Each structure stands twice: as structure tokens, then as C-alpha cells.
Coordinates of C-alpha atoms in Angstrom, one line a residue:
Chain A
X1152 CA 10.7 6.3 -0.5
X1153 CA 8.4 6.4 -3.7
X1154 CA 11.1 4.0 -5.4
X1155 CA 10.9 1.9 -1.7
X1156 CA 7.2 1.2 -2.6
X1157 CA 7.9 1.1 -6.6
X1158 CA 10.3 -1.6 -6.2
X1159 CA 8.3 -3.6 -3.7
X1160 CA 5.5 -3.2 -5.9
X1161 CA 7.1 -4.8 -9.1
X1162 CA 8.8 -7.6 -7.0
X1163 CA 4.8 -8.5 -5.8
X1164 CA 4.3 -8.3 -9.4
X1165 CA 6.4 -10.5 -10.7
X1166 CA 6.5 -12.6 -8.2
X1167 CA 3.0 -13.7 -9.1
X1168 CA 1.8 -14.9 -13.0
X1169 CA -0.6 -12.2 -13.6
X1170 CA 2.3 -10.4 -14.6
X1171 CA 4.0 -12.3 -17.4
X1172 CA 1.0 -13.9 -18.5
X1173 CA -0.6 -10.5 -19.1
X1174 CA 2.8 -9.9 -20.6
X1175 CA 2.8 -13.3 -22.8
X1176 CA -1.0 -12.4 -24.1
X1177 CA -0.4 -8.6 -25.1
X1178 CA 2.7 -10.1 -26.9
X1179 CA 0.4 -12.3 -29.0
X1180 CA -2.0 -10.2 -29.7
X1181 CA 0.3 -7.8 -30.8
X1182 CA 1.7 -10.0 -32.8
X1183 CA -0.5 -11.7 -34.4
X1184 CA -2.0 -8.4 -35.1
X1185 CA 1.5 -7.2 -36.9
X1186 CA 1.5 -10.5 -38.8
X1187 CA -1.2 -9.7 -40.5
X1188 CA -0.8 -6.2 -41.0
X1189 CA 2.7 -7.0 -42.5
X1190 CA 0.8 -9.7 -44.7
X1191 CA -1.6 -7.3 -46.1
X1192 CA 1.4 -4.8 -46.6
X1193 CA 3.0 -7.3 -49.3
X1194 CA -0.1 -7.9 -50.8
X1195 CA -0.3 -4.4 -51.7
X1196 CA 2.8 -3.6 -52.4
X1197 CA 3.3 -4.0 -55.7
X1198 CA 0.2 -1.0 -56.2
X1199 CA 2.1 1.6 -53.6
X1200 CA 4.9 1.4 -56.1
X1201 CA 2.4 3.2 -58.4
X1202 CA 1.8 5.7 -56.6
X1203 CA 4.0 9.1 -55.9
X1204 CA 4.6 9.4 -52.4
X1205 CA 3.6 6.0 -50.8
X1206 CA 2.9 5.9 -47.4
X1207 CA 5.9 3.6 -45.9
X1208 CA 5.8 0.2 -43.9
X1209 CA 5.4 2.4 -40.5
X1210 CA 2.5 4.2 -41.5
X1211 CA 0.5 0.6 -42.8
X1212 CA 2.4 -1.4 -40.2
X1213 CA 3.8 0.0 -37.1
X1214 CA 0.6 2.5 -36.9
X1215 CA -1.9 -0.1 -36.5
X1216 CA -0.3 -2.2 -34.5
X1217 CA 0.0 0.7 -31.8
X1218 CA -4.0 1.6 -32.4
X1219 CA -4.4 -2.4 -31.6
X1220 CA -1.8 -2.1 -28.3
X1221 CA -4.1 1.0 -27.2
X1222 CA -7.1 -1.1 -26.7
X1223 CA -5.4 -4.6 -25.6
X1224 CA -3.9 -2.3 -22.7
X1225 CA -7.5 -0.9 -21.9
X1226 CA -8.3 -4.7 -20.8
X1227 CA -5.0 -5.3 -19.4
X1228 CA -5.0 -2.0 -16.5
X1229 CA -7.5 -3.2 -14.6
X1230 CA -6.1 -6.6 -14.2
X1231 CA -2.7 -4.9 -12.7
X1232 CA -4.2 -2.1 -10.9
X1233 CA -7.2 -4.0 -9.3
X1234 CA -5.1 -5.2 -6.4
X1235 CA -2.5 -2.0 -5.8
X1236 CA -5.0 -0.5 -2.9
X1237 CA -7.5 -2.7 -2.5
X1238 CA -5.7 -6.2 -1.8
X1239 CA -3.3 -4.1 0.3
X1240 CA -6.7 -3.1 2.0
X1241 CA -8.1 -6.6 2.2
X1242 CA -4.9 -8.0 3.8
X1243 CA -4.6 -5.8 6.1
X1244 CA -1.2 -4.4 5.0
X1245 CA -2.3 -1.2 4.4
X1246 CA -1.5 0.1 8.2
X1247 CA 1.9 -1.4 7.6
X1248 CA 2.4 1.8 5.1
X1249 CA 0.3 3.8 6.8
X1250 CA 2.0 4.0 10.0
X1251 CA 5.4 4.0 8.1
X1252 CA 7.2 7.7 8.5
X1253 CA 5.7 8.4 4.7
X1254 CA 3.4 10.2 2.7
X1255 CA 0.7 9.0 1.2
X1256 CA 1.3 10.2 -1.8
X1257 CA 4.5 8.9 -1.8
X1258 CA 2.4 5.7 -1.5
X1259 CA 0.5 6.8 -4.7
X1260 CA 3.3 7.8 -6.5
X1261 CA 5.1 4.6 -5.7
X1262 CA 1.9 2.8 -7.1
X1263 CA 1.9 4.1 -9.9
X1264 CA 5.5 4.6 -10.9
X1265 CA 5.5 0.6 -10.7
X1266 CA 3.0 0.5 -12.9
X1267 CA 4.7 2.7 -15.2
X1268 CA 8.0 0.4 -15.3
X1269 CA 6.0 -2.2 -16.5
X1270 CA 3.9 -0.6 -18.8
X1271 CA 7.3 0.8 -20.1
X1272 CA 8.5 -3.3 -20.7
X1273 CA 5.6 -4.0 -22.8
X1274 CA 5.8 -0.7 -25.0
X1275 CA 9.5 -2.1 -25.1
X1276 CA 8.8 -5.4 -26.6
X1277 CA 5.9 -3.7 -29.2
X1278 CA 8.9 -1.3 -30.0
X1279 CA 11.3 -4.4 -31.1
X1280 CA 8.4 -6.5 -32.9
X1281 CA 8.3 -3.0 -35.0
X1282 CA 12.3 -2.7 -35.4
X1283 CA 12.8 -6.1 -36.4
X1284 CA 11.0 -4.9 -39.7
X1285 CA 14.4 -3.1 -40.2
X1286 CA 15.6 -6.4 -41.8
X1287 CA 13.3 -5.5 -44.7
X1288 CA 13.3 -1.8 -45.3
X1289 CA 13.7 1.5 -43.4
X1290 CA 11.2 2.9 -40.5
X1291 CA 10.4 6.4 -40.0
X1292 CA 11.7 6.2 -36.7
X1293 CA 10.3 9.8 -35.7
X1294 CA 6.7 8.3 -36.4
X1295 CA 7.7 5.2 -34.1
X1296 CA 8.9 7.6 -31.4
X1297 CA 6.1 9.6 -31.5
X1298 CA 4.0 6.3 -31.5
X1299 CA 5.2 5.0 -28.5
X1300 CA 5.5 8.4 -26.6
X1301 CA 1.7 9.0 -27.2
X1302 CA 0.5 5.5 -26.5
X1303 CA 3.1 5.7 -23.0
X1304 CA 1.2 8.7 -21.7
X1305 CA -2.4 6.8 -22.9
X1306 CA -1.4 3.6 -20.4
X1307 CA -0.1 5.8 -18.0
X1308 CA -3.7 7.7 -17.9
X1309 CA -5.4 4.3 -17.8
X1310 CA -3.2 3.4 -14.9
X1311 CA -3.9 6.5 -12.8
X1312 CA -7.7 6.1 -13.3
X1313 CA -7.3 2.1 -12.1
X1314 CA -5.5 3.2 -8.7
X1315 CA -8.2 5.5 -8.1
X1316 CA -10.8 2.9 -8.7
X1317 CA -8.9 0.8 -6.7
X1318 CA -8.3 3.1 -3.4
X1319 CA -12.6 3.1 -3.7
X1320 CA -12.4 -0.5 -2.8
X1321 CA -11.3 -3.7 -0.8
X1322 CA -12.2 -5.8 -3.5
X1323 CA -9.8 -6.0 -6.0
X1324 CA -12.2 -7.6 -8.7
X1325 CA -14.7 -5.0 -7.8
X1326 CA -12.0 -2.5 -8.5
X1327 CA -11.0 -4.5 -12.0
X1328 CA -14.4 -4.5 -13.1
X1329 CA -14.5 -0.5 -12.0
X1330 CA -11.5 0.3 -14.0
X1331 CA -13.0 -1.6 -16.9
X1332 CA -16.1 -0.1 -16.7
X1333 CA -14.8 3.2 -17.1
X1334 CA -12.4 2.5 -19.6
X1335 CA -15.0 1.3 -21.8
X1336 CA -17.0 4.3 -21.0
X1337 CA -14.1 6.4 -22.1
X1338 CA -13.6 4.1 -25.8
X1339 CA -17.5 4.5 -26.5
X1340 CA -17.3 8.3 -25.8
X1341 CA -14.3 8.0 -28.4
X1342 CA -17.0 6.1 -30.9
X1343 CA -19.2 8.6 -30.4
X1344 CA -17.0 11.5 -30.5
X1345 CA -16.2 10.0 -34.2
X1346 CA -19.6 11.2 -35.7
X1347 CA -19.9 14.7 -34.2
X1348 CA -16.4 17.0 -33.8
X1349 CA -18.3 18.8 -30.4
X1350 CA -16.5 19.0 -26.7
X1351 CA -16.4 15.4 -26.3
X1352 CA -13.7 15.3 -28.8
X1353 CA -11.5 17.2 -26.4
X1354 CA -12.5 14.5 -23.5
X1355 CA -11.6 11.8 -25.9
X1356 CA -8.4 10.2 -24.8
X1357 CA -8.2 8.0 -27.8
X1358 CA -8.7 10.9 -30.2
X1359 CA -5.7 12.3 -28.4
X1360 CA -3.4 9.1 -29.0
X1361 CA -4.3 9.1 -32.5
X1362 CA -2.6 12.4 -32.8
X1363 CA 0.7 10.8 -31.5
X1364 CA 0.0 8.0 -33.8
X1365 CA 0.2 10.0 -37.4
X1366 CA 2.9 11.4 -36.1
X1367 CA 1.7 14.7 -34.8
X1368 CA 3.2 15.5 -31.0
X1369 CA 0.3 17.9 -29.6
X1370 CA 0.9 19.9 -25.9
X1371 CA -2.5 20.3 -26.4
X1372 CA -3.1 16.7 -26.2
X1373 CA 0.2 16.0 -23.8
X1374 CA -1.5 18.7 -21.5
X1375 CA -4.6 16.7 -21.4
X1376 CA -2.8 13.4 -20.4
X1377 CA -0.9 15.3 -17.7
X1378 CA -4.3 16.5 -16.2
X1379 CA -5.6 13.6 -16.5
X1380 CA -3.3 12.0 -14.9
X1381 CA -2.9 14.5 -12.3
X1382 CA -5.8 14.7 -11.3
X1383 CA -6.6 10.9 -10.6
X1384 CA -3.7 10.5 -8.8
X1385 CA -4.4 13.5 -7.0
X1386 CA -8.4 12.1 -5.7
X1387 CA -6.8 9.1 -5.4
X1388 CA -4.3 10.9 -2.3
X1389 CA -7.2 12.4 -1.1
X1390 CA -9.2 9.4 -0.9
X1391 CA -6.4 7.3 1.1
X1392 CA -5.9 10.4 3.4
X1393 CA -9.9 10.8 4.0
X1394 CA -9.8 7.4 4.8
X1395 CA -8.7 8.0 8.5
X1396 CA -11.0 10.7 8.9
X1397 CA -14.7 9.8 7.2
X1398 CA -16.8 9.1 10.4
Chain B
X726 CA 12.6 2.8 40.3
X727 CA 13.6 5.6 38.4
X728 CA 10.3 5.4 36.5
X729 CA 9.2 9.0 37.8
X730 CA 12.4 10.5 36.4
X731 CA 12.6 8.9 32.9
X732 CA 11.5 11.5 29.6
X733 CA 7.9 11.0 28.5
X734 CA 8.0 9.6 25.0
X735 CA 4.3 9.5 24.8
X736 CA 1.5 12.0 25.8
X737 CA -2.3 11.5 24.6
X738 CA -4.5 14.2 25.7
X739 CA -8.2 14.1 25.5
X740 CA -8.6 12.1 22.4
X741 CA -11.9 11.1 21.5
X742 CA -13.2 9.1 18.3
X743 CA -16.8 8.7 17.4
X744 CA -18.8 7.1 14.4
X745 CA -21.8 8.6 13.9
X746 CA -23.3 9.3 17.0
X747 CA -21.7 6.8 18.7
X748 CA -18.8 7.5 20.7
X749 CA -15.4 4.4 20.7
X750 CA -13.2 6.4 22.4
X751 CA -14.0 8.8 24.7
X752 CA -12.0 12.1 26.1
X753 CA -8.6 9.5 26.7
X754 CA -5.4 10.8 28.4
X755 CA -2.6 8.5 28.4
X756 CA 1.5 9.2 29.2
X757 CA 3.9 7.1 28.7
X758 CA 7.7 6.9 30.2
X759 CA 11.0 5.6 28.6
X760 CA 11.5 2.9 29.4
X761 CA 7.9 1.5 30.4
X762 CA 5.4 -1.5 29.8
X763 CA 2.2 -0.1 29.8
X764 CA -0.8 -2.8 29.8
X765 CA -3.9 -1.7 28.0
X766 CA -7.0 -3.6 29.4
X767 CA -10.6 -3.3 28.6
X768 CA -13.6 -5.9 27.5
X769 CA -14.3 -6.4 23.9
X770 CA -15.4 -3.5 22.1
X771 CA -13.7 -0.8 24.5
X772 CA -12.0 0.8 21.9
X773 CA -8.6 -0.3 22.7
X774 CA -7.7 -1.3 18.7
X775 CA -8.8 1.9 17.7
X776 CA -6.8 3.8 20.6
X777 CA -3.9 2.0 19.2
X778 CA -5.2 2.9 15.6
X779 CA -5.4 6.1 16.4
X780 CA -1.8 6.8 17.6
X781 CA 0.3 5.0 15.2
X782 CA -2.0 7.5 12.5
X783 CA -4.1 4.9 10.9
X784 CA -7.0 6.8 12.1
X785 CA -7.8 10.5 12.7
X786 CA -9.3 10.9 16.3
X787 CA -12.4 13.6 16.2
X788 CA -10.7 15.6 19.0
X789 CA -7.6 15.3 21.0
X790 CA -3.8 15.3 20.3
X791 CA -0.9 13.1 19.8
X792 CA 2.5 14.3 21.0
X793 CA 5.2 11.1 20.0
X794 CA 8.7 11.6 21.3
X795 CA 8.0 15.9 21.0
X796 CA 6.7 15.9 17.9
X797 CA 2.7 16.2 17.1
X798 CA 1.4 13.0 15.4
X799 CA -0.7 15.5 12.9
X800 CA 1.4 18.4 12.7
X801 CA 4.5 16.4 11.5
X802 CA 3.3 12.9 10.9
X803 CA 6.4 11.7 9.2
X804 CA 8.9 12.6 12.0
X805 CA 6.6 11.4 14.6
X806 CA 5.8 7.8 12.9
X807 CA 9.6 7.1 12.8
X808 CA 9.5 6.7 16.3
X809 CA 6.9 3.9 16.3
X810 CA 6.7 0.5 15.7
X811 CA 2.8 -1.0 15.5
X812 CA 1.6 -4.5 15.1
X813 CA -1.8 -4.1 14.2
X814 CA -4.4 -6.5 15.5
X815 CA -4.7 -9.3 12.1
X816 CA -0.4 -9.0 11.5
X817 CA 0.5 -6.9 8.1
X818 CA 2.0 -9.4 6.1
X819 CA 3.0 -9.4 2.7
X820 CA 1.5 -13.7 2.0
X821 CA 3.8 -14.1 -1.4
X822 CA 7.9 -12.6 0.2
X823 CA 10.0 -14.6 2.6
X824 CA 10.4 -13.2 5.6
X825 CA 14.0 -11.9 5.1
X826 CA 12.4 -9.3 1.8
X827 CA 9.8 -8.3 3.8
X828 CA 11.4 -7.4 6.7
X829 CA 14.3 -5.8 4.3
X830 CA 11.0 -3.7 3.0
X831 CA 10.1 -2.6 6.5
X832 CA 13.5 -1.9 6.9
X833 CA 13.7 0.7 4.2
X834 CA 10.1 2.0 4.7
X835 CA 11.6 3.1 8.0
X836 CA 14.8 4.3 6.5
X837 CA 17.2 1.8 8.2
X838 CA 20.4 3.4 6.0
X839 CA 21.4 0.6 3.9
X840 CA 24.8 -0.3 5.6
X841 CA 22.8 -1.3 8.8
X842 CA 20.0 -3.0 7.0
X843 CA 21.6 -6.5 7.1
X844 CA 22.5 -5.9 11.1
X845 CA 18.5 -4.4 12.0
X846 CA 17.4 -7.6 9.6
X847 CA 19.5 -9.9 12.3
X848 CA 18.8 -8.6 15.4
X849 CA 15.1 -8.4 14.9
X850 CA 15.0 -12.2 13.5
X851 CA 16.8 -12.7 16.8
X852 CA 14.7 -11.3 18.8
X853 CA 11.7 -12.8 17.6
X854 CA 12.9 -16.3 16.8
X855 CA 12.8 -16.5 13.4
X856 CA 17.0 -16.6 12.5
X857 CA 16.4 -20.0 10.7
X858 CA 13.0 -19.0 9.2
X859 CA 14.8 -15.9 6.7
X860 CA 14.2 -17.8 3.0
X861 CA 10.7 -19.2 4.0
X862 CA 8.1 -17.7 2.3
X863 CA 5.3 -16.0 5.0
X864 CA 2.4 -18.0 4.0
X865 CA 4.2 -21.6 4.6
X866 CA 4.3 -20.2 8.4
X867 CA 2.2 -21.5 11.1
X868 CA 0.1 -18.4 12.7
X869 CA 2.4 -18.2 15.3
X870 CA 5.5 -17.9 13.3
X871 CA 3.6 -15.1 11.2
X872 CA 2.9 -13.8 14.5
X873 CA 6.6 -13.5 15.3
X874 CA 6.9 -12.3 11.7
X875 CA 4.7 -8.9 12.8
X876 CA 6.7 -8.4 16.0
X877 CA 9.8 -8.7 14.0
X878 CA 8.5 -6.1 11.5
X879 CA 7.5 -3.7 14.5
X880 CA 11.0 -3.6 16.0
X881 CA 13.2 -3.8 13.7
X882 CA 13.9 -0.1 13.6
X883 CA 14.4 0.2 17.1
X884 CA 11.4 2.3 17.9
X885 CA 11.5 4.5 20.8
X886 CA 7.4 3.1 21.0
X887 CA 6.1 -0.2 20.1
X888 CA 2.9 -0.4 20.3
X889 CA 1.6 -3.8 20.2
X890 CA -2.2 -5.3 19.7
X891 CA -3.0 -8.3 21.3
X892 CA 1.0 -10.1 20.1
X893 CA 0.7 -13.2 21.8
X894 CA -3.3 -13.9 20.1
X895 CA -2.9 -17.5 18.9
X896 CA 0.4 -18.8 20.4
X897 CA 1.6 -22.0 22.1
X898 CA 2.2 -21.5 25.7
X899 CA 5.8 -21.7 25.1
X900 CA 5.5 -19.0 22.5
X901 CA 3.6 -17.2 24.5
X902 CA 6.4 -17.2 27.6
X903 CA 9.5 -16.4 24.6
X904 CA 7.6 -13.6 23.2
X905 CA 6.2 -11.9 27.1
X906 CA 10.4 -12.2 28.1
X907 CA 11.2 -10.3 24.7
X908 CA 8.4 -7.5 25.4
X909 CA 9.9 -7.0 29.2
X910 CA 13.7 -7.4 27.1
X911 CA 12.1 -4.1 24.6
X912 CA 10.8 -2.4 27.7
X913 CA 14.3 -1.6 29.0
X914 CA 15.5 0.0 26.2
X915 CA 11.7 1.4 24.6
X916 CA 8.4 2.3 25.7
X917 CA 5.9 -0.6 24.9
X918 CA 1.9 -0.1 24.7
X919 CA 0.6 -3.6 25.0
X920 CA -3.0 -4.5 24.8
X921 CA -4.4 -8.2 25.5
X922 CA -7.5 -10.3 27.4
X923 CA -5.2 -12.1 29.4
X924 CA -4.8 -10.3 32.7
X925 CA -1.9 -12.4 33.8
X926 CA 0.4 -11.6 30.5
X927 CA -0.1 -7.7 32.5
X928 CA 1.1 -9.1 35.5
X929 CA 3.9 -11.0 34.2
X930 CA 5.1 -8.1 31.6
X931 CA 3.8 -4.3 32.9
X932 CA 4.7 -1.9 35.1
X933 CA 1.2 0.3 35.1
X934 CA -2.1 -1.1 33.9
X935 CA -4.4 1.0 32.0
X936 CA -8.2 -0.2 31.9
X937 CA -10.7 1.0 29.2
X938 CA -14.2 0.5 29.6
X939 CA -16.9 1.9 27.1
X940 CA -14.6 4.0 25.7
X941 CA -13.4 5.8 28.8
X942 CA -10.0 5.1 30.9
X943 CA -11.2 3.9 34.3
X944 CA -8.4 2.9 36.2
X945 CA -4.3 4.2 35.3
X946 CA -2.3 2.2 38.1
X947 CA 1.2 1.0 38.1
X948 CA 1.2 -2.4 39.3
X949 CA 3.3 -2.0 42.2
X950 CA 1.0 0.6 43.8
X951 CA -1.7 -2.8 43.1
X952 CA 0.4 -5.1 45.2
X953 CA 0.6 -2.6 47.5
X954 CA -3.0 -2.3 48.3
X955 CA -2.8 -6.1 48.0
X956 CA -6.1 -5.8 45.3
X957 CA -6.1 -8.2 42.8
X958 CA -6.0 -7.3 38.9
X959 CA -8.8 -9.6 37.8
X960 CA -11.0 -8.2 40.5
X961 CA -10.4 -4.8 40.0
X962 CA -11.1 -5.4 36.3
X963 CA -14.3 -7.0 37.0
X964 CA -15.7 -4.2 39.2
X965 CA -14.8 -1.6 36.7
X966 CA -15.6 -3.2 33.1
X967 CA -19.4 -4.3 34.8
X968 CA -21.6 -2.7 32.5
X969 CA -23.0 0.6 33.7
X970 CA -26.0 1.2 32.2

């Protein structure tokens, strides 16, 4: 049933061109972004050879480029979770699943697992801008693994916290700008939490992905995305099933 | 007829919904036989929709219960929504797939087994006109072939209870004739909860006329006992539905 919804869900997705344009601009970006990190890596090259122990091309390439995806993702959620509850609210479709013999958290799950397929293409195409550098050198591939694992379980946070922002409304751009508000809220805190190491360095979900990015795989900080994500997903069911019953 | 006999595939018992203070649906017993058209009648704003509403799930009633087929709507909502089909009031349609995916979709929402998919998919374009209309995507169709489109999605399962809002709302009179012959063709095999305005679509399609007024159920009358007392459904409507203040 969850892959029922999942699959109707990335159909709707792709059937529309949010989806690859989103896709086409974080592509870009992204590369654009490696471009020039790979750029300034020549530059300097010549000076690493200097030096004992230089950090490779994955450390001054791939690394970046990853921090860079982390924040062109934040801007790209809301855009694909805004209409996941609420357009199915505004259209009326929502009794459609309701009165379906399912959950409604196999609803959720299905939600979100679709977002998760797609989040998984683009994290795919990032990963073969960063192979393709193979044709020059070698890549620590445990860095880019590590990479790509942490900034998985960041999008998939960002994606739970845009369905529950969505399930709070029948306006999908009221739920985009919701999700982006947040978000944002959630970056500054990670600004903030730069200057003074106190308890919002724990809350920071950015600080958290930086671990994955040197390299460092944390079940501290993989607990915290699985809570995180938890326990969105989890208001979110309890918003849809409250639904029926708020007076 | 063998009405009196057939198994009860729906019982309602005192369900009430309010908002607020103010009561939509108030202390509503309803029971409904295999095999049976029921017609639910009321004025605007008697709280038919959310009667309806309230049984396929969308909506949790303040009091009351639900029994579908045997099973209770809130003990064990999954096993007792497979036995319903519901066309909501505004049609769920999905704008952007053609008709054939989105009736595949309702399909397996409903867990049609995959090696009947393709024969459920026919018989309910069948049924409901739309064999030619499969690759057309739903937002090139007129109202009333979306219309069709929300029948389609309702039955398509074979539902032991379809329960229907207003179906023939915005249909040609031809339309309107197709789809009353296919709710009396669903009432042989199903139980059918129909609600509408039009008080001779009840005639033409039900066997027992329920009438709603402020909330309450003020007449429950199969319309052979009507004839009978030789009364006449629109005048028994307006002396009940007057508004008593």
C-alpha cells in the first residue's frame, strides 16, 4: 500500500515540470559550483605538492560541493513538498485516500518515501559529477560515501518537516513558504550555533551533516536525523487523523 | 420482494456530529439491506454530505456508531472501508492522469489483485460509459464525463456499499437517464446510499426514501408503502422540510 501511494506520487511528479526543472537547476548549481572548486584545486596544486600529507581532490572538491547541495536542497523541499497534502486537500482528493481500506500513515509513509526516491536521483547525479573526477586522479571513496549518506538523511529531514507543513494547510504555496520559513530558521540557528558551542549545537542539523561531510559517521548525529524525522512524520499522522475529529 | 429477508450490510445508530455548539447531524439511525437503493433527501444544509462523510470515515461523528458489512467503521477502519465505494460531493480526481491510471490507482488503493486489475478497469469503464475515454487525460473531460470518471472510481471494486453524493449534479438529461439505469443495475447486486434535490431521480431509482431535515431523520419510508397511501413524494417532503422554528 505505502509503495501504491509512492508510486502514484512520483508519477504526479514527473508528470508535471517542477520536477525536472528542479532537477535541471540543482544540477547547475551543483555544477557550476564543482567547476570552480575544481578550478581553484589546479590553481593550487602545484603548493599541496609541498606539503606532507595533502588533503586530496575529495576533501577540496567533492566536500564542498556536498556543503553547496545541503543548502540548494533547503530551497528545493518546499517546492516538492508544498503540494503532497495540501493540493490533495484543495482538490478534493484527499477523501479519495481517506475512505480507501488504508492507514494514514501508510499515506504518510507513501509521501514521503516518494520524496525520498527522488531525493535519492539527485544525490545520484551529484555522486557521478564527483566520480567523473576519477579520470584525473583517485577519490577517497569512503569520504564520498560518507558524504552522500549524511547529506541523504539531511534531505530526508527537510522532507519530513515539509509534509508536516504541508498537512497544516490547503494552500500549497502557504505550505512552501512554511517549509522555507523553517528551514531558514533551522540554517540561522546553524550560523549562530557557529559562535557559541552551547545546546543549540546539538539542534543544529547542519552541524550534524558536516560531521558526515569530513568523513566522520556519528549515531549520535544519525540518531538525531532519525528523531527528527520520526517525529515529523509522526505529528504529521496525527494531524491527518485529527483532521476528522477537530470540532 | 424479498427486501425484508436480505442481510443488512449497513447499520448507523444514533450518530450525531456537531461543530461547536451547533449540531449537523443529529442522533441518526439508518439500516440498510443488500441489495437496496436507499434515497437520501433533505433541503440544503441538512447534513446529508456530512452523513455520507461520516460513514465512508472522512469524518469522525461526536457520538454514534458505524457497523459496515459486520465490521465497526472505527474499531477496524481498514476492513470495513474495503466494502465501500464513495463519490464525494466535488468528484476526487487526480486533473494531470488519464482515466485508465487513475482508475488503475483506485484499483490498487482497494487491492484489486493485479491479475483482475485489467478486468475491474473494464467493467467499471463499462458501466459508466467511458470504454473509449481510457487514454484521455481527466482535465480534457467535460464535467459530466469527470462525473462518470467518480462513479467509475466508486465501483470499480465491487463494493458491497456505494455510497453516492449528489452523481448525477451537472449532467445532460440523457446522462442523467444512463447513469439513474446503472445505479438501479448496482442496486441488484449492492447496496446504494444515494443522496440528490431531485425528488423524481428517488422515484425513478429507490426502493425507501430517507428524509433529513435540520439534522434529524424525519421520515424512513420505502416507496412502495408511499404509493400505497397514494401520498406524493414532493408533498410529503414539503410538509416535513418546512422550517420548524
Amino acid at each position: 500500500m505505502i509503495f501504491t501511494i509512492a508510486y502514484k506520487e512520483l508519477r504526479m511528479l514527473f508528470l508535471s515540470p517542477l520536477a525536472w526543472i528542479l532537477l535541471a537547476f540543482s544540477q547547475i548549481v551543483l555544477t557550476w559550483v564543482f567547476l570552480g572548486r575544481l578550478d581553484a584545486f589546479l590553481e593550487i596544486q602545484p603548493q599541496l605538492m609541498q606539503i606532507a600529507n595533502p588533503p586530496g581532490v575529495t576533501e577540496i572538491i567533492v566536500s564542498p560541493v556536498f556543503a553547496i547541495a545541503a543548502i540548494v536542497l533547503l530551497m528545493v523541499t518546499p517546492l516538492l513538498t508544498m503540494r503532497l497534502v495540501a493540493e490533495e486537500r484543495r482538490n478534493n482528493t484527499l477523501a479519495l485516500l481517506i475512505s480507501a481500506p488504508i492507514s494514514i500513515t501508510s499515506i504518510v509513509l507513501g509521501k514521503f518515501f516518494s520524496l525520498l526516491v527522488f531525493f535519492c536521483i539527485v544525490i545520484g547525479l551529484i555522486l557521478a559529477l564527483c566520480i567523473s573526477l576519477l579520470a584525473g586522479g583517485a577519490l577517497d571513496f569512503g569520504l564520498l560515501l560518507s558524504g552522500a549518506v549524511g547529506l541523504f538523511l539531511l534531505v530526508a529531514c527537510y522532507a519530513a518537516l515539509g509534509l508536516y507543513v504541508s498537512s497544516l494547510t490547503a494552500q500549497p504555496v502557504i505550505a512552501a513558504i512554511g517549509a522555507l520559513g523553517v528551514l531558514l530558521g533551522f540554517w540561522i540557528m546553524d550560523l549562530m550555533a557557529s559562535d557559541l558551542d552551547g545546546w543549540m549545537l546539538y539542534f543544529s542539523l547542519f552541524k550534524h551533516f558536516e560531521q558526515f561531510n569530513y568523513g566522520l559517521i556519528d549515531t549520535f548525529s544519525i540518531g538525531y536525523f532519525i528523531l527528527f524525522m520520526s517525529f515529523f512524520l509522526a505529528i504529521t499522522i496525527r494531524r491527518m487523523d485529527g483532521e476528522r475529529v477537530q470540532a | 420482494m424479498a427486501i425484508q429477508t436480505a442481510p443488512i450490510t449497513l447499520s448507523v445508530q444514533n450518530l450525531s456530529r456537531s461543530y461547536g455548539n451547533y449540531t449537523v447531524v443529529n442522533n441518526v439511525n439508518l439500516k440498510l439491506m443488500q441489495g437496496e437503493v436507499l434515497g437520501l433527501l433533505g433541503p440544503n444544509g441538512a447534513g446529508k454530505t456530512t452523513t455520507m462523510r461520516m460513514l465512508t470515515g472522512n469524518l469522525a461523528p461526536s457520538a454514534g456508531s458505524i457497523s459496515i458489512c459486520g465490521v465497526d467503521l472505527f474499531e477496524e477502519p481498514n476492513q470495513a472501508k474495503a466494502h465501500l465505494g464513495y463519490l464525494p460531493e466535488i468528484p476526487p480526481l487526480y486533473q494531470e492522469m488519464t482515466v485508465d491510471e487513475f482508475l488503475r490507482f483506485v484499483a490498487k488503493l482497494h487491492q484489486v489483485g493485479n491479475q483482475d486489475i485489467q478486468d475491474a478497469l473494464d467493467r467499471a469503464k463499462r458501466r459508466s460509459g467511458l470504454i473509449d475515454r481510457g487514454v484521455q487525460l481527466i482535465n480534457t473531460l467535460s464535467k459530466g464525463y469527470q462525473q462518470r470518471v467518480g462513479i467509475a472510481q466508486a465501483i470499480i471494486h465491487c463494493p458491497d456499499i456505494i455510497i453516492l453524493d449528489e452523481p448525477t449534479v451537472g449532467l445532460d438529461p440523457n446522462q442523467m437517464r444512463e447513469i439513474r439505469e446503472l445505479i438501479r443495475e448496482l442496486g441488484s447486486t449492492s447496496s446504494v446510499i444515494l443522496s440528490t434535490h431531485i425528488l423524481s431521480e428517488v422515484e425513478s431509482v429507490c426502493d425507501r426514501v430517507n428524509i433529513m431535515h435540520q439534522g434529524q431523520l424525519v421520515l424512513n419510508e420505502t416507496l412502495t408503502a408511499l404509493k400505497e397511501k397514494n401520498t406524493n413524494l414532493e408533498t410529503v417532503f414539503a410538509q416535513l422540510t418546512v422550517n420548524r422554528q
